[in-house]
Amino acid sequence: KEVKAGPKMEFESTVIDYGLIEHNADGKREFVLTNTGNAPLIITNVLSTCGCTVPTKPEAPIMPGKKAKIEVKYNMATGPIRKTITVESNAANYEGGRIALKIKGEVVE
């Protein structure tokens, strides 16, 4: 189907896999995206399913052809990691401009 003109979000990966990671390790990771459209991409909100995951969104519009990062910091509580981060934007290539990103893995003592 034809995607209308406008900003488009393309992620290098929509999943961050921590794998097996120690609880005292650094929980910071990032999702890298590129605006592959022809208009500025504006990320209006990045929502986490819980307080254990803190996402940080780019504040400035992402110009066509430019990359940006959504940083994620997990609190490294022991046990399995299965979290979703919802990105809200003006991207034309996702319904309502929304995409769900996932983080997974397991934190061990």
Short mmCIF file of N, CA, C and O in Angstrom, two decimals:
data_model
loop_
_atom_site.label_atom_id
_atom_site.label_comp_id
_atom_site.label_asym_id
_atom_site.label_seq_id
_atom_site.Cartn_x
_atom_site.Cartn_y
_atom_site.Cartn_z
N LYS A 1 0.84 -1.20 0.00
CA LYS A 1 0.00 0.00 0.00
C LYS A 1 0.87 1.25 0.00
O LYS A 1 2.01 1.22 0.49
N GLU A 2 0.35 2.30 -0.49
CA GLU A 2 1.09 3.56 -0.60
C GLU A 2 1.11 4.28 0.75
O GLU A 2 0.07 4.45 1.38
N VAL A 3 2.31 4.65 1.17
CA VAL A 3 2.44 5.43 2.41
C VAL A 3 2.53 6.90 2.01
O VAL A 3 3.33 7.26 1.15
N LYS A 4 1.69 7.70 2.63
CA LYS A 4 1.68 9.11 2.25
C LYS A 4 2.99 9.80 2.61
O LYS A 4 3.76 9.31 3.43
N ALA A 5 3.22 10.92 1.98
CA ALA A 5 4.43 11.70 2.24
C ALA A 5 4.43 12.18 3.68
O ALA A 5 3.40 12.20 4.34
N GLY A 6 5.58 12.59 4.13
CA GLY A 6 5.70 13.08 5.50
C GLY A 6 6.88 12.43 6.17
O GLY A 6 7.68 11.75 5.54
N PRO A 7 7.01 12.63 7.48
CA PRO A 7 8.11 12.03 8.21
C PRO A 7 7.91 10.53 8.37
O PRO A 7 6.77 10.07 8.45
N LYS A 8 9.00 9.79 8.37
CA LYS A 8 8.94 8.34 8.55
C LYS A 8 10.02 7.92 9.53
O LYS A 8 11.16 8.37 9.43
N MET A 9 9.65 7.05 10.46
CA MET A 9 10.60 6.52 11.44
C MET A 9 11.07 5.15 10.99
O MET A 9 10.25 4.27 10.74
N GLU A 10 12.38 4.98 10.89
CA GLU A 10 12.97 3.67 10.64
C GLU A 10 13.94 3.38 11.77
O GLU A 10 14.87 4.16 11.99
N PHE A 11 13.71 2.29 12.50
CA PHE A 11 14.58 1.92 13.62
C PHE A 11 15.61 0.91 13.16
O PHE A 11 15.29 0.01 12.40
N GLU A 12 16.85 1.05 13.67
CA GLU A 12 17.87 0.03 13.40
C GLU A 12 17.41 -1.29 13.99
O GLU A 12 17.62 -2.35 13.41
N SER A 13 16.77 -1.23 15.16
CA SER A 13 16.18 -2.41 15.78
C SER A 13 15.05 -1.93 16.68
O SER A 13 15.16 -0.87 17.30
N THR A 14 13.96 -2.70 16.76
CA THR A 14 12.85 -2.34 17.64
C THR A 14 12.90 -3.15 18.94
O THR A 14 11.98 -3.08 19.75
N VAL A 15 13.99 -3.91 19.13
CA VAL A 15 14.17 -4.71 20.35
C VAL A 15 15.56 -4.48 20.90
O VAL A 15 16.54 -4.50 20.16
N ILE A 16 15.65 -4.24 22.20
CA ILE A 16 16.94 -4.25 22.90
C ILE A 16 16.96 -5.52 23.73
O ILE A 16 16.06 -5.74 24.54
N ASP A 17 17.95 -6.36 23.49
CA ASP A 17 18.09 -7.60 24.25
C ASP A 17 19.31 -7.46 25.16
O ASP A 17 20.44 -7.45 24.70
N TYR A 18 19.05 -7.34 26.46
CA TYR A 18 20.14 -7.25 27.42
C TYR A 18 20.85 -8.59 27.58
O TYR A 18 21.96 -8.64 28.08
N GLY A 19 20.18 -9.68 27.18
CA GLY A 19 20.73 -11.01 27.42
C GLY A 19 20.80 -11.25 28.92
O GLY A 19 20.01 -10.72 29.69
N LEU A 20 21.78 -12.05 29.36
CA LEU A 20 22.03 -12.23 30.80
C LEU A 20 22.93 -11.10 31.24
O LEU A 20 24.01 -10.92 30.67
N ILE A 21 22.51 -10.33 32.21
CA ILE A 21 23.27 -9.16 32.63
C ILE A 21 23.26 -9.07 34.15
O ILE A 21 22.26 -9.42 34.79
N GLU A 22 24.37 -8.66 34.73
CA GLU A 22 24.46 -8.57 36.19
C GLU A 22 23.69 -7.36 36.70
O GLU A 22 23.64 -6.32 36.05
N HIS A 23 23.13 -7.51 37.91
CA HIS A 23 22.26 -6.47 38.46
C HIS A 23 22.98 -5.15 38.72
O HIS A 23 22.35 -4.11 38.79
N ASN A 24 24.30 -5.18 38.84
CA ASN A 24 25.03 -3.92 39.08
C ASN A 24 25.59 -3.32 37.79
O ASN A 24 26.33 -2.35 37.82
N ALA A 25 25.22 -3.91 36.64
CA ALA A 25 25.69 -3.40 35.35
C ALA A 25 24.94 -2.12 34.99
O ALA A 25 23.91 -1.80 35.58
N ASP A 26 25.46 -1.41 34.01
CA ASP A 26 24.81 -0.19 33.53
C ASP A 26 23.59 -0.57 32.69
O ASP A 26 23.71 -1.31 31.72
N GLY A 27 22.43 -0.06 33.08
CA GLY A 27 21.19 -0.40 32.38
C GLY A 27 20.87 0.50 31.21
O GLY A 27 19.77 0.42 30.66
N LYS A 28 21.78 1.38 30.82
CA LYS A 28 21.49 2.31 29.72
C LYS A 28 21.69 1.65 28.36
O LYS A 28 22.70 1.01 28.11
N ARG A 29 20.70 1.83 27.50
CA ARG A 29 20.77 1.36 26.12
C ARG A 29 20.10 2.43 25.26
O ARG A 29 19.47 3.34 25.77
N GLU A 30 20.17 2.25 23.94
CA GLU A 30 19.48 3.21 23.09
C GLU A 30 18.91 2.56 21.84
O GLU A 30 19.49 1.61 21.31
N PHE A 31 17.77 3.08 21.43
CA PHE A 31 17.18 2.74 20.14
C PHE A 31 17.61 3.85 19.18
O PHE A 31 17.44 5.03 19.49
N VAL A 32 18.16 3.46 18.03
CA VAL A 32 18.59 4.44 17.05
C VAL A 32 17.57 4.45 15.91
O VAL A 32 17.20 3.40 15.39
N LEU A 33 17.13 5.64 15.53
CA LEU A 33 16.15 5.77 14.46
C LEU A 33 16.63 6.80 13.45
O LEU A 33 17.44 7.67 13.75
N THR A 34 16.09 6.67 12.23
CA THR A 34 16.37 7.62 11.16
C THR A 34 15.05 8.11 10.60
O THR A 34 14.11 7.32 10.46
N ASN A 35 14.98 9.39 10.30
CA ASN A 35 13.81 9.94 9.60
C ASN A 35 14.04 9.72 8.11
O ASN A 35 14.83 10.41 7.49
N THR A 36 13.35 8.72 7.54
CA THR A 36 13.52 8.40 6.12
C THR A 36 12.45 9.08 5.28
O THR A 36 12.32 8.80 4.09
N GLY A 37 11.68 9.97 5.89
CA GLY A 37 10.63 10.68 5.16
C GLY A 37 11.14 12.00 4.58
O GLY A 37 12.33 12.24 4.48
N ASN A 38 10.18 12.85 4.23
CA ASN A 38 10.52 14.12 3.58
C ASN A 38 10.03 15.34 4.35
O ASN A 38 9.85 16.41 3.79
N ALA A 39 9.78 15.16 5.65
CA ALA A 39 9.35 16.25 6.52
C ALA A 39 9.91 16.01 7.91
O ALA A 39 10.27 14.87 8.24
N PRO A 40 10.03 17.05 8.73
CA PRO A 40 10.57 16.86 10.08
C PRO A 40 9.73 15.88 10.91
O PRO A 40 8.51 15.93 10.89
N LEU A 41 10.44 14.99 11.60
CA LEU A 41 9.82 14.00 12.48
C LEU A 41 9.82 14.56 13.90
O LEU A 41 10.86 14.99 14.39
N ILE A 42 8.65 14.56 14.52
CA ILE A 42 8.54 15.07 15.89
C ILE A 42 8.09 13.93 16.79
O ILE A 42 7.02 13.33 16.56
N ILE A 43 8.91 13.60 17.76
CA ILE A 43 8.54 12.58 18.75
C ILE A 43 7.87 13.32 19.90
O ILE A 43 8.50 14.13 20.58
N THR A 44 6.57 13.10 20.04
CA THR A 44 5.80 13.86 21.02
C THR A 44 5.86 13.25 22.41
O THR A 44 5.77 13.95 23.40
N ASN A 45 6.03 11.92 22.47
CA ASN A 45 6.04 11.28 23.78
C ASN A 45 6.68 9.91 23.67
O ASN A 45 6.62 9.27 22.62
N VAL A 46 7.30 9.48 24.77
CA VAL A 46 7.82 8.12 24.88
C VAL A 46 7.34 7.60 26.23
O VAL A 46 7.68 8.16 27.27
N LEU A 47 6.51 6.57 26.20
CA LEU A 47 5.86 6.07 27.40
C LEU A 47 6.41 4.71 27.77
O LEU A 47 6.61 3.86 26.91
N SER A 48 6.63 4.51 29.06
CA SER A 48 7.09 3.22 29.57
C SER A 48 5.95 2.55 30.31
O SER A 48 5.08 3.22 30.86
N THR A 49 5.98 1.21 30.33
CA THR A 49 4.93 0.47 31.02
C THR A 49 5.12 0.47 32.53
O THR A 49 4.23 0.09 33.26
N CYS A 50 6.29 0.88 33.02
CA CYS A 50 6.51 0.90 34.48
C CYS A 50 7.62 1.88 34.83
O CYS A 50 8.37 2.33 33.96
N GLY A 51 7.73 2.18 36.12
CA GLY A 51 8.74 3.12 36.58
C GLY A 51 10.16 2.57 36.56
O GLY A 51 11.12 3.31 36.73
N CYS A 52 10.29 1.26 36.31
CA CYS A 52 11.62 0.65 36.31
C CYS A 52 12.39 0.96 35.03
O CYS A 52 13.59 0.73 34.95
N THR A 53 11.69 1.47 34.02
CA THR A 53 12.32 1.78 32.75
C THR A 53 12.10 3.25 32.46
O THR A 53 10.96 3.70 32.38
N VAL A 54 13.18 3.99 32.31
CA VAL A 54 13.07 5.43 32.09
C VAL A 54 13.56 5.76 30.68
O VAL A 54 14.75 5.69 30.41
N PRO A 55 12.64 6.09 29.75
CA PRO A 55 13.07 6.47 28.41
C PRO A 55 13.28 7.98 28.30
O PRO A 55 12.67 8.76 29.01
N THR A 56 14.18 8.37 27.41
CA THR A 56 14.45 9.78 27.14
C THR A 56 14.29 10.02 25.65
O THR A 56 14.91 9.33 24.85
N LYS A 57 13.46 10.99 25.30
CA LYS A 57 13.18 11.23 23.88
C LYS A 57 13.98 12.42 23.36
O LYS A 57 14.34 13.30 24.12
N PRO A 58 14.21 12.44 22.03
CA PRO A 58 14.82 13.62 21.43
C PRO A 58 13.84 14.79 21.52
O PRO A 58 12.66 14.61 21.25
N GLU A 59 14.32 15.96 21.91
CA GLU A 59 13.43 17.12 22.05
C GLU A 59 13.24 17.87 20.74
O GLU A 59 12.17 18.38 20.47
N ALA A 60 14.29 17.95 19.93
CA ALA A 60 14.21 18.72 18.68
C ALA A 60 13.62 17.86 17.57
O ALA A 60 13.74 16.63 17.59
N PRO A 61 12.96 18.49 16.59
CA PRO A 61 12.50 17.74 15.42
C PRO A 61 13.69 17.08 14.72
O PRO A 61 14.79 17.63 14.69
N ILE A 62 13.45 15.89 14.18
CA ILE A 62 14.48 15.15 13.47
C ILE A 62 14.27 15.41 11.98
O ILE A 62 13.23 15.05 11.43
N MET A 63 15.24 16.06 11.37
CA MET A 63 15.11 16.44 9.97
C MET A 63 15.23 15.21 9.06
O MET A 63 15.83 14.21 9.44
N PRO A 64 14.68 15.28 7.83
CA PRO A 64 14.78 14.16 6.91
C PRO A 64 16.24 13.73 6.72
O PRO A 64 17.13 14.56 6.59
N GLY A 65 16.45 12.41 6.78
CA GLY A 65 17.79 11.85 6.60
C GLY A 65 18.65 11.83 7.85
O GLY A 65 19.73 11.27 7.85
N LYS A 66 18.18 12.43 8.93
CA LYS A 66 18.97 12.51 10.16
C LYS A 66 18.61 11.38 11.11
O LYS A 66 17.50 10.86 11.11
N LYS A 67 19.59 11.03 11.97
CA LYS A 67 19.40 10.00 12.99
C LYS A 67 19.12 10.66 14.34
O LYS A 67 19.50 11.80 14.57
N ALA A 68 18.49 9.90 15.21
CA ALA A 68 18.25 10.33 16.59
C ALA A 68 18.24 9.08 17.46
O ALA A 68 18.22 7.96 16.96
N LYS A 69 18.29 9.31 18.77
CA LYS A 69 18.32 8.20 19.71
C LYS A 69 17.22 8.36 20.74
O LYS A 69 16.95 9.47 21.19
N ILE A 70 16.63 7.24 21.10
CA ILE A 70 15.75 7.18 22.27
C ILE A 70 16.51 6.37 23.30
O ILE A 70 16.78 5.19 23.09
N GLU A 71 16.91 7.03 24.36
CA GLU A 71 17.69 6.35 25.40
C GLU A 71 16.74 5.69 26.39
O GLU A 71 15.68 6.21 26.68
N VAL A 72 17.17 4.52 26.86
CA VAL A 72 16.39 3.76 27.82
C VAL A 72 17.31 3.40 28.98
O VAL A 72 18.43 2.96 28.76
N LYS A 73 16.82 3.61 30.20
CA LYS A 73 17.59 3.19 31.37
C LYS A 73 16.72 2.27 32.20
O LYS A 73 15.65 2.65 32.67
N TYR A 74 17.17 1.02 32.34
CA TYR A 74 16.45 0.03 33.13
C TYR A 74 17.09 -0.02 34.51
O TYR A 74 18.32 0.10 34.64
N ASN A 75 16.28 -0.21 35.56
CA ASN A 75 16.81 -0.15 36.93
C ASN A 75 17.58 -1.39 37.37
O ASN A 75 18.09 -1.44 38.47
N MET A 76 17.65 -2.41 36.50
CA MET A 76 18.45 -3.61 36.75
C MET A 76 18.01 -4.40 37.98
O MET A 76 18.83 -4.99 38.68
N ALA A 77 16.70 -4.41 38.25
CA ALA A 77 16.17 -5.30 39.29
C ALA A 77 16.33 -6.74 38.79
O ALA A 77 16.14 -7.02 37.61
N THR A 78 16.72 -7.65 39.70
CA THR A 78 16.97 -9.03 39.28
C THR A 78 15.69 -9.68 38.77
O THR A 78 14.59 -9.36 39.25
N GLY A 79 15.86 -10.57 37.81
CA GLY A 79 14.73 -11.28 37.22
C GLY A 79 14.61 -10.96 35.74
O GLY A 79 15.43 -10.25 35.17
N PRO A 80 13.58 -11.52 35.10
CA PRO A 80 13.41 -11.31 33.67
C PRO A 80 13.02 -9.87 33.34
O PRO A 80 12.32 -9.22 34.11
N ILE A 81 13.49 -9.40 32.20
CA ILE A 81 13.12 -8.08 31.69
C ILE A 81 12.19 -8.32 30.51
O ILE A 81 12.57 -8.98 29.55
N ARG A 82 10.98 -7.81 30.59
CA ARG A 82 10.03 -7.86 29.48
C ARG A 82 9.25 -6.56 29.52
O ARG A 82 8.22 -6.47 30.20
N LYS A 83 9.72 -5.55 28.85
CA LYS A 83 9.08 -4.23 28.94
C LYS A 83 8.80 -3.69 27.55
O LYS A 83 9.49 -4.02 26.59
N THR A 84 7.81 -2.82 27.47
CA THR A 84 7.45 -2.17 26.22
C THR A 84 7.53 -0.67 26.41
O THR A 84 7.09 -0.14 27.43
N ILE A 85 8.11 -0.01 25.42
CA ILE A 85 8.16 1.45 25.39
C ILE A 85 7.37 1.88 24.17
O ILE A 85 7.60 1.38 23.07
N THR A 86 6.39 2.77 24.35
CA THR A 86 5.58 3.23 23.24
C THR A 86 6.06 4.62 22.81
O THR A 86 6.15 5.52 23.63
N VAL A 87 6.36 4.74 21.52
CA VAL A 87 6.80 6.01 20.96
C VAL A 87 5.62 6.63 20.21
O VAL A 87 5.02 5.98 19.36
N GLU A 88 5.31 7.88 20.56
CA GLU A 88 4.25 8.62 19.88
C GLU A 88 4.91 9.72 19.05
O GLU A 88 5.78 10.44 19.56
N SER A 89 4.50 9.83 17.79
CA SER A 89 5.15 10.79 16.89
C SER A 89 4.20 11.19 15.78
O SER A 89 3.06 10.75 15.73
N ASN A 90 4.73 12.00 14.86
CA ASN A 90 3.97 12.38 13.68
C ASN A 90 4.37 11.54 12.46
O ASN A 90 4.16 11.94 11.33
N ALA A 91 4.98 10.38 12.70
CA ALA A 91 5.45 9.52 11.60
C ALA A 91 4.27 9.02 10.76
O ALA A 91 3.28 8.53 11.30
N ALA A 92 4.41 9.14 9.45
CA ALA A 92 3.35 8.72 8.53
C ALA A 92 3.34 7.22 8.30
O ALA A 92 2.35 6.67 7.82
N ASN A 93 4.45 6.53 8.63
CA ASN A 93 4.53 5.10 8.31
C ASN A 93 4.09 4.19 9.45
O ASN A 93 4.23 2.98 9.36
N TYR A 94 3.55 4.75 10.53
CA TYR A 94 2.96 3.95 11.60
C TYR A 94 1.58 4.49 11.89
O TYR A 94 1.39 5.71 11.92
N GLU A 95 0.63 3.59 12.12
CA GLU A 95 -0.73 4.02 12.37
C GLU A 95 -0.78 4.90 13.62
O GLU A 95 -0.30 4.51 14.68
N GLY A 96 -1.31 6.09 13.47
CA GLY A 96 -1.37 7.04 14.59
C GLY A 96 0.00 7.53 15.02
O GLY A 96 0.13 8.18 16.06
N GLY A 97 1.04 7.22 14.25
CA GLY A 97 2.40 7.65 14.60
C GLY A 97 2.99 6.89 15.77
O GLY A 97 4.01 7.29 16.32
N ARG A 98 2.35 5.78 16.16
CA ARG A 98 2.78 5.03 17.35
C ARG A 98 3.51 3.75 16.97
O ARG A 98 3.08 3.03 16.08
N ILE A 99 4.57 3.45 17.71
CA ILE A 99 5.28 2.17 17.57
C ILE A 99 5.67 1.68 18.95
O ILE A 99 6.03 2.49 19.82
N ALA A 100 5.59 0.38 19.14
CA ALA A 100 6.00 -0.24 20.41
C ALA A 100 7.41 -0.80 20.25
O ALA A 100 7.69 -1.54 19.32
N LEU A 101 8.30 -0.39 21.15
CA LEU A 101 9.66 -0.92 21.21
C LEU A 101 9.74 -1.85 22.41
O LEU A 101 9.07 -1.63 23.41
N LYS A 102 10.58 -2.88 22.32
CA LYS A 102 10.65 -3.86 23.41
C LYS A 102 12.06 -3.91 23.99
O LYS A 102 13.04 -3.76 23.27
N ILE A 103 12.11 -4.13 25.31
CA ILE A 103 13.39 -4.49 25.92
C ILE A 103 13.19 -5.84 26.61
O ILE A 103 12.10 -6.13 27.13
N LYS A 104 14.23 -6.66 26.55
CA LYS A 104 14.12 -8.00 27.14
C LYS A 104 15.50 -8.43 27.65
O LYS A 104 16.50 -7.80 27.34
N GLY A 105 15.48 -9.50 28.40
CA GLY A 105 16.71 -10.04 28.95
C GLY A 105 16.46 -10.60 30.33
O GLY A 105 15.31 -10.80 30.74
N GLU A 106 17.54 -10.86 31.04
CA GLU A 106 17.41 -11.34 32.41
C GLU A 106 18.56 -10.79 33.26
O GLU A 106 19.72 -10.86 32.87
N VAL A 107 18.16 -10.19 34.39
CA VAL A 107 19.14 -9.63 35.31
C VAL A 107 19.44 -10.69 36.37
O VAL A 107 18.51 -11.23 36.99
N VAL A 108 20.73 -10.99 36.56
CA VAL A 108 21.15 -12.02 37.53
C VAL A 108 21.98 -11.38 38.62
O VAL A 108 22.62 -10.35 38.42
N GLU A 109 21.98 -12.02 39.79
CA GLU A 109 22.78 -11.55 40.93
C GLU A 109 24.26 -11.62 40.62
O GLU A 109 24.72 -12.57 40.01
#
